[in-house]
Short mmCIF file of C-alpha atoms and ligand atoms in Angstrom, two decimals:
data_model
loop_
_atom_site.label_atom_id
_atom_site.label_comp_id
_atom_site.label_asym_id
_atom_site.label_seq_id
_atom_site.Cartn_x
_atom_site.Cartn_y
_atom_site.Cartn_z
CA MET A 1 -24.53 -40.22 45.85
CA ASN A 2 -25.30 -43.76 45.69
CA ILE A 3 -21.55 -45.20 45.50
CA ASP A 4 -22.35 -48.36 43.04
CA PHE A 5 -22.90 -49.05 39.51
CA GLU A 6 -24.19 -52.22 37.67
CA ILE A 7 -21.50 -54.71 37.16
CA PHE A 8 -21.03 -56.56 33.54
CA SER A 9 -18.78 -59.58 34.09
CA PRO A 10 -19.83 -62.14 31.97
CA VAL A 11 -18.36 -65.86 31.82
CA HIS A 12 -16.77 -66.80 28.62
CA GLN A 13 -15.58 -70.25 27.68
CA ILE A 14 -12.14 -70.79 26.60
CA GLN A 15 -11.33 -73.03 23.58
CA ASP A 16 -8.01 -74.88 23.45
CA LYS A 17 -6.97 -78.08 21.80
CA LEU A 18 -5.01 -78.70 25.19
CA PHE A 19 -8.29 -78.49 27.37
CA ASP A 20 -10.13 -80.77 24.67
CA GLU A 21 -7.62 -83.55 24.97
CA GLN A 22 -7.71 -83.35 28.76
CA GLY A 23 -11.30 -83.21 28.84
CA LEU A 24 -11.59 -79.95 30.52
CA LYS A 25 -13.98 -76.88 30.13
CA VAL A 26 -12.31 -73.77 31.01
CA PHE A 27 -13.90 -70.47 31.56
CA ILE A 28 -12.87 -66.97 32.14
CA LYS A 29 -15.13 -64.48 34.22
CA ARG A 30 -14.57 -61.12 32.41
CA ASP A 31 -13.93 -58.71 35.65
CA ASP A 32 -11.84 -56.80 33.30
CA LEU A 33 -15.03 -55.73 31.61
CA ILE A 34 -16.34 -54.01 35.06
CA HIS A 35 -15.00 -50.73 33.95
CA PRO A 36 -12.50 -49.39 31.54
CA VAL A 37 -10.03 -47.76 34.47
CA ILE A 38 -11.43 -48.82 37.79
CA SER A 39 -10.52 -52.35 36.34
CA GLY A 40 -11.58 -56.15 37.72
CA ASN A 41 -10.98 -56.52 41.19
CA LYS A 42 -10.09 -53.20 41.97
CA TRP A 43 -14.14 -51.90 41.89
CA ARG A 44 -14.93 -54.78 44.05
CA LYS A 45 -12.19 -53.95 46.54
CA LEU A 46 -12.98 -50.10 46.50
CA LYS A 47 -16.80 -50.45 46.70
CA TYR A 48 -17.39 -50.49 50.30
CA LEU A 49 -14.28 -48.54 51.45
CA LEU A 50 -15.87 -45.68 49.20
CA LYS A 51 -19.12 -46.44 50.86
CA GLN A 52 -17.30 -46.22 54.29
CA ALA A 53 -15.71 -42.78 53.55
CA GLN A 54 -18.98 -41.54 52.60
CA THR A 55 -20.70 -42.66 55.82
CA GLU A 56 -17.82 -40.83 57.94
CA ASN A 57 -18.25 -37.88 55.61
CA LYS A 58 -14.73 -38.02 54.16
CA THR A 59 -14.07 -36.39 50.80
CA HIS A 60 -10.57 -36.94 50.35
CA LEU A 61 -9.25 -40.45 49.31
CA ILE A 62 -5.40 -40.92 50.34
CA THR A 63 -3.90 -44.15 49.45
CA PHE A 64 -0.27 -45.67 48.28
CA GLY A 65 1.16 -47.50 45.41
CA GLY A 66 4.09 -47.91 43.04
CA ALA A 67 4.58 -45.68 39.84
CA TYR A 68 2.77 -48.74 37.78
CA SER A 69 -0.30 -49.26 40.50
CA ASN A 70 -3.41 -50.41 39.05
CA HIS A 71 -4.82 -49.79 42.56
CA LEU A 72 -3.54 -45.89 42.44
CA LEU A 73 -5.29 -45.57 38.90
CA ALA A 74 -8.45 -47.33 40.29
CA VAL A 75 -8.64 -44.97 43.35
CA ALA A 76 -8.12 -41.99 40.99
CA ALA A 77 -10.83 -42.78 38.50
CA ALA A 78 -13.24 -44.00 41.33
CA ALA A 79 -12.74 -40.71 43.12
CA ALA A 80 -13.47 -38.72 40.22
CA ARG A 81 -16.57 -40.96 39.22
CA PHE A 82 -18.08 -40.50 42.75
CA GLY A 83 -16.98 -36.64 43.76
CA PHE A 84 -13.83 -37.45 46.01
CA LYS A 85 -10.78 -35.68 46.00
CA SER A 86 -7.78 -38.02 45.66
CA THR A 87 -4.13 -38.13 46.63
CA GLY A 88 -1.62 -41.03 45.92
CA PHE A 89 1.69 -41.27 47.55
CA VAL A 90 4.00 -43.04 44.92
CA ARG A 91 6.76 -45.18 45.89
CA GLY A 92 10.50 -44.00 44.86
CA GLU A 93 11.78 -40.90 42.94
CA GLN A 94 9.78 -38.62 40.65
CA VAL A 95 8.81 -40.29 37.41
CA SER A 96 6.50 -40.22 34.73
CA ASN A 97 4.60 -43.17 32.90
CA ASP A 98 1.30 -43.92 31.18
CA THR A 99 -0.28 -45.03 34.56
CA LEU A 100 0.69 -41.61 36.47
CA PHE A 101 -0.37 -39.75 33.33
CA LEU A 102 -3.91 -41.31 33.85
CA CYS A 103 -3.82 -40.91 37.46
CA ARG A 104 -3.04 -37.22 36.84
CA LEU A 105 -5.81 -36.96 34.27
CA HIS A 106 -8.30 -38.31 36.76
CA GLY A 107 -7.19 -35.17 39.10
CA MET A 108 -5.18 -37.38 41.38
CA ASN A 109 -2.33 -35.42 43.22
CA LEU A 110 0.74 -37.31 43.39
CA ILE A 111 3.41 -37.41 46.31
CA PHE A 112 6.65 -39.07 45.19
CA THR A 113 8.07 -40.51 48.43
CA ASP A 114 11.36 -42.15 49.16
CA ARG A 115 11.37 -45.94 49.60
CA GLU A 116 12.36 -45.42 53.41
CA SER A 117 9.65 -43.20 54.26
CA TYR A 118 7.02 -44.97 52.13
CA ARG A 119 7.22 -48.22 54.47
CA ASP A 120 5.47 -46.33 57.17
CA LYS A 121 2.25 -45.38 55.48
CA SER A 122 0.28 -44.40 58.61
CA SER A 123 2.92 -41.79 59.73
CA LEU A 124 2.96 -40.54 56.03
CA PHE A 125 -0.69 -40.12 56.45
CA ASP A 126 -0.45 -38.32 59.72
CA LYS A 127 2.54 -36.20 58.54
CA HIS A 128 0.56 -34.57 55.69
CA PHE A 129 -3.04 -34.81 56.80
CA ALA A 130 -3.31 -34.98 60.46
CA ASP A 131 -5.22 -31.41 60.02
CA ASP A 132 -7.43 -32.50 57.06
CA ARG A 133 -10.59 -34.07 58.81
CA LYS A 134 -11.94 -34.87 55.38
CA ALA A 135 -8.86 -37.32 54.61
CA PHE A 136 -9.67 -41.09 54.50
CA PHE A 137 -7.00 -43.60 54.40
CA ILE A 138 -6.87 -46.38 52.01
CA ASP A 139 -4.01 -48.84 52.33
CA GLU A 140 -1.78 -49.93 49.52
CA GLY A 141 -3.71 -52.27 47.25
CA GLY A 142 -6.74 -51.59 49.46
CA ALA A 143 -5.99 -54.43 51.43
CA SER A 144 -9.03 -54.58 54.26
CA VAL A 145 -11.78 -56.43 55.34
CA LEU A 146 -14.06 -54.34 53.49
CA ALA A 147 -12.10 -55.13 50.22
CA ALA A 148 -12.37 -58.61 50.77
CA LYS A 149 -16.17 -58.05 51.28
CA GLY A 150 -16.56 -56.62 48.12
CA CYS A 151 -14.47 -59.36 46.32
CA SER A 152 -16.72 -62.21 47.89
CA GLU A 153 -19.82 -60.85 45.84
CA LEU A 154 -17.84 -62.40 42.71
CA VAL A 155 -19.03 -65.74 43.92
CA ASP A 156 -22.87 -64.71 44.30
CA GLU A 157 -22.82 -63.77 40.62
CA LEU A 158 -21.84 -67.28 39.60
CA THR A 159 -24.85 -69.28 37.77
CA ASP A 160 -23.03 -72.57 37.01
CA PRO A 161 -21.01 -74.81 39.49
CA TYR A 162 -16.90 -75.03 38.94
CA ASN A 163 -14.58 -77.43 40.29
CA HIS A 164 -11.77 -75.14 40.57
CA ILE A 165 -11.40 -71.16 40.49
CA PHE A 166 -8.23 -69.53 39.48
CA CYS A 167 -7.01 -65.87 40.59
CA ALA A 168 -3.94 -64.03 40.62
CA CYS A 169 -2.68 -62.74 43.95
CA GLY A 170 -0.94 -59.71 45.26
CA THR A 171 -2.01 -58.78 48.49
CA GLY A 172 -4.08 -61.84 48.66
CA THR A 173 -7.45 -59.72 49.58
CA THR A 174 -9.25 -60.79 46.26
CA ALA A 175 -8.36 -64.41 47.03
CA ALA A 176 -9.59 -64.03 50.46
CA GLY A 177 -12.95 -62.45 49.56
CA ILE A 178 -13.33 -65.18 46.69
CA ILE A 179 -12.64 -68.07 49.56
CA ASN A 180 -15.10 -66.22 51.79
CA GLY A 181 -17.69 -66.14 49.28
CA LEU A 182 -17.40 -70.08 48.31
CA SER A 183 -17.75 -70.68 52.02
CA ALA A 184 -20.88 -68.40 52.52
CA ASN A 185 -22.40 -70.24 49.64
CA HIS A 186 -21.51 -73.63 50.72
CA LEU A 187 -19.78 -74.40 47.53
CA PRO A 188 -17.11 -77.18 47.31
CA THR A 189 -15.03 -75.40 44.47
CA ARG A 190 -11.35 -75.56 45.18
CA PHE A 191 -9.76 -72.13 44.99
CA HIS A 192 -6.26 -71.74 43.74
CA GLY A 193 -4.23 -68.56 44.07
CA ILE A 194 -1.39 -67.72 42.00
CA PRO A 195 1.00 -65.24 43.88
CA VAL A 196 2.70 -62.89 41.50
CA LEU A 197 5.33 -62.07 44.30
CA LYS A 198 8.05 -64.11 45.13
CA ASN A 199 7.25 -64.22 48.79
CA GLY A 200 4.26 -66.66 47.71
CA GLY A 201 4.26 -68.86 51.03
CA PHE A 202 4.15 -65.50 53.45
CA LEU A 203 0.74 -64.75 51.42
CA ARG A 204 -1.04 -67.60 53.38
CA GLN A 205 -1.07 -65.48 56.50
CA ASP A 206 -2.44 -62.35 54.93
CA VAL A 207 -5.29 -64.52 52.89
CA ASN A 208 -5.84 -66.09 56.16
CA ALA A 209 -6.32 -62.71 58.12
CA PHE A 210 -9.34 -61.79 55.71
CA LEU A 211 -11.06 -65.20 55.89
CA THR A 212 -14.49 -65.36 57.67
CA GLU A 213 -13.78 -68.88 58.51
CA PRO A 214 -11.08 -71.14 58.23
CA ALA A 215 -10.64 -72.73 54.61
CA ASP A 216 -8.73 -75.00 52.63
CA TYR A 217 -7.11 -73.57 49.28
CA GLN A 218 -4.09 -73.80 46.99
CA LEU A 219 -1.48 -71.57 46.62
CA HIS A 220 0.67 -72.27 43.38
CA THR A 221 4.08 -70.45 44.50
CA GLU A 222 6.18 -71.28 41.49
CA TYR A 223 4.85 -68.84 38.84
CA HIS A 224 6.14 -65.65 40.00
CA PHE A 225 8.69 -65.59 37.14
CA GLY A 226 11.11 -63.96 39.37
CA GLY A 227 8.94 -61.30 41.25
CA TYR A 228 6.57 -58.74 40.92
CA GLY A 229 6.53 -57.08 37.17
CA LYS A 230 9.25 -59.89 36.29
CA VAL A 231 8.76 -61.79 33.12
CA ASP A 232 10.59 -63.91 30.73
CA GLU A 233 10.36 -64.66 27.12
CA GLN A 234 8.07 -67.86 27.66
CA LEU A 235 5.57 -65.62 29.62
CA ILE A 236 5.76 -63.00 26.98
CA GLU A 237 5.10 -65.59 24.07
CA PHE A 238 1.98 -67.30 26.15
CA VAL A 239 0.40 -63.71 26.43
CA ARG A 240 0.95 -63.10 22.97
CA GLN A 241 -0.63 -66.38 22.08
CA PHE A 242 -3.38 -66.22 24.37
CA VAL A 243 -4.46 -62.79 23.16
CA ALA A 244 -4.09 -63.77 19.47
CA SER A 245 -5.90 -66.89 19.79
CA THR A 246 -8.95 -65.60 22.09
CA GLY A 247 -9.15 -61.84 21.46
CA ILE A 248 -9.18 -61.50 25.20
CA LEU A 249 -6.50 -58.73 26.40
CA ILE A 250 -4.39 -59.96 29.34
CA GLU A 251 -1.12 -58.32 30.61
CA PRO A 252 1.88 -60.41 32.06
CA VAL A 253 2.07 -59.01 35.68
CA TYR A 254 -1.22 -60.80 37.05
CA THR A 255 -3.76 -62.54 34.83
CA GLY A 256 -0.78 -63.72 32.46
CA LYS A 257 0.85 -65.59 35.14
CA MET A 258 -2.33 -66.86 36.58
CA LEU A 259 -3.49 -68.30 32.98
CA TYR A 260 0.12 -69.67 32.29
CA ALA A 261 -0.28 -71.45 35.53
CA LEU A 262 -3.58 -72.99 34.62
CA TYR A 263 -2.19 -74.01 31.12
CA ASP A 264 1.05 -75.55 32.75
CA LEU A 265 -0.88 -77.41 35.33
CA ALA A 266 -3.62 -78.71 32.69
CA GLY A 267 -0.39 -79.80 30.44
CA LYS A 268 0.79 -81.65 33.26
CA LYS A 269 -2.45 -83.57 33.96
CA TYR A 270 -3.26 -82.01 37.11
CA PHE A 271 -7.08 -81.68 36.82
CA GLU A 272 -9.41 -84.87 36.50
CA SER A 273 -10.97 -85.27 33.31
CA GLY A 274 -14.44 -83.55 33.23
CA SER A 275 -13.47 -80.89 35.44
CA ARG A 276 -14.66 -77.30 35.14
CA ILE A 277 -12.48 -74.57 35.68
CA LEU A 278 -13.17 -70.86 36.18
CA ALA A 279 -10.21 -68.29 35.78
CA ILE A 280 -10.82 -64.72 37.13
CA HIS A 281 -9.48 -61.98 34.77
CA THR A 282 -8.82 -59.49 37.47
CA GLY A 283 -8.25 -56.90 34.63
CA GLY A 284 -5.21 -54.47 34.74
CA ILE A 285 -4.43 -54.25 30.99
CA TRP A 286 -3.57 -50.36 31.26
CA GLY A 287 -0.17 -52.10 32.67
CA LEU A 288 0.37 -53.28 29.13
CA LEU A 289 1.48 -49.89 28.52
CA GLY A 290 4.39 -49.95 30.66
CA MET A 291 5.58 -53.22 29.24
CA LYS A 292 5.54 -52.61 25.58
CA ASP A 293 9.39 -52.88 25.49
CA LYS A 294 9.24 -56.67 26.55
CA PHE A 295 6.93 -57.57 23.62
CA ILE A 296 9.56 -56.74 20.90
C1 PLP B 1 -4.43 -55.61 42.18
C2 PLP B 1 -4.48 -56.94 41.11
C3 PLP B 1 -4.49 -57.96 41.56
C4 PLP B 1 -3.96 -58.41 42.84
O1 PLP B 1 -5.23 -58.39 43.85
P1 PLP B 1 -5.17 -58.47 45.31
O2 PLP B 1 -6.31 -58.47 45.98
O3 PLP B 1 -3.80 -57.59 46.02
O4 PLP B 1 -4.43 -60.11 45.42
C5 PLP B 1 -4.73 -59.06 40.50
N1 PLP B 1 -4.98 -58.70 39.25
C6 PLP B 1 -4.91 -57.45 38.85
C7 PLP B 1 -4.67 -57.26 37.36
C8 PLP B 1 -4.74 -56.38 39.74
O5 PLP B 1 -4.44 -55.06 39.55
#
């Protein structure tokens, strides 16, 4: 089976009075439309990993994530789509939620793992799957050179020039891929990453580890809102306003923080008038289901 499918990820302009006043043209690349479950950057990250698994005759994908992980769900759905078995190690004690329900619905076997053992992923893999010659290890979040390679293809799809690209960062793999894509295409576009975790500064090492050549880029480390999955009223209000005024669904864990940063910087006259800015919608909107109580 050919592990691929046609990608639909159009670029839409975002209209806003703020952008008009500042003379900015802001666009969003709808990676969220790539697939309803293998959402956004997750398909880009998985494509070459799955091809690698197939090349090695591995039929069982093993991966890792928190109980709300978009990555776990993407692996579950991609495994189902392309005929793999899948197992997910879930960090923490046994719980049930909408994400894990969807993982199971796609046939993923879940193994709940205490936080201590979860830390050592390769020993977890060995302990459970040393004898399974069909098992294929995929790191948490899919972080790998192959995942970065998949993400770099986003840049090849762009038909118009941009001065700035904005993207939310978890592991930083997607960021590295996009930066590599910019380098490969010799584009002067400035890359801006918004770390959604509190350890923003550390991310630079992780991004650099996946760069094909040294590159200059910006990390805005002050938009994590207290850490991964943390939100406040302002962020929730921003997400509510954005969805209601654009019809583009976003969630507050990744894309919400990234767009909040973009709007905040625009308000602070960070961008030169005339700039064209592209935000990447990395998907993950099923995550909203775990956050309904924040929107009351
Ligand atoms: C996983 C994820 C990210 C982070 O991607 P990294 O490559 O780990 O930086 C960003 N946005 C969404 C919606 C995600 O699910």
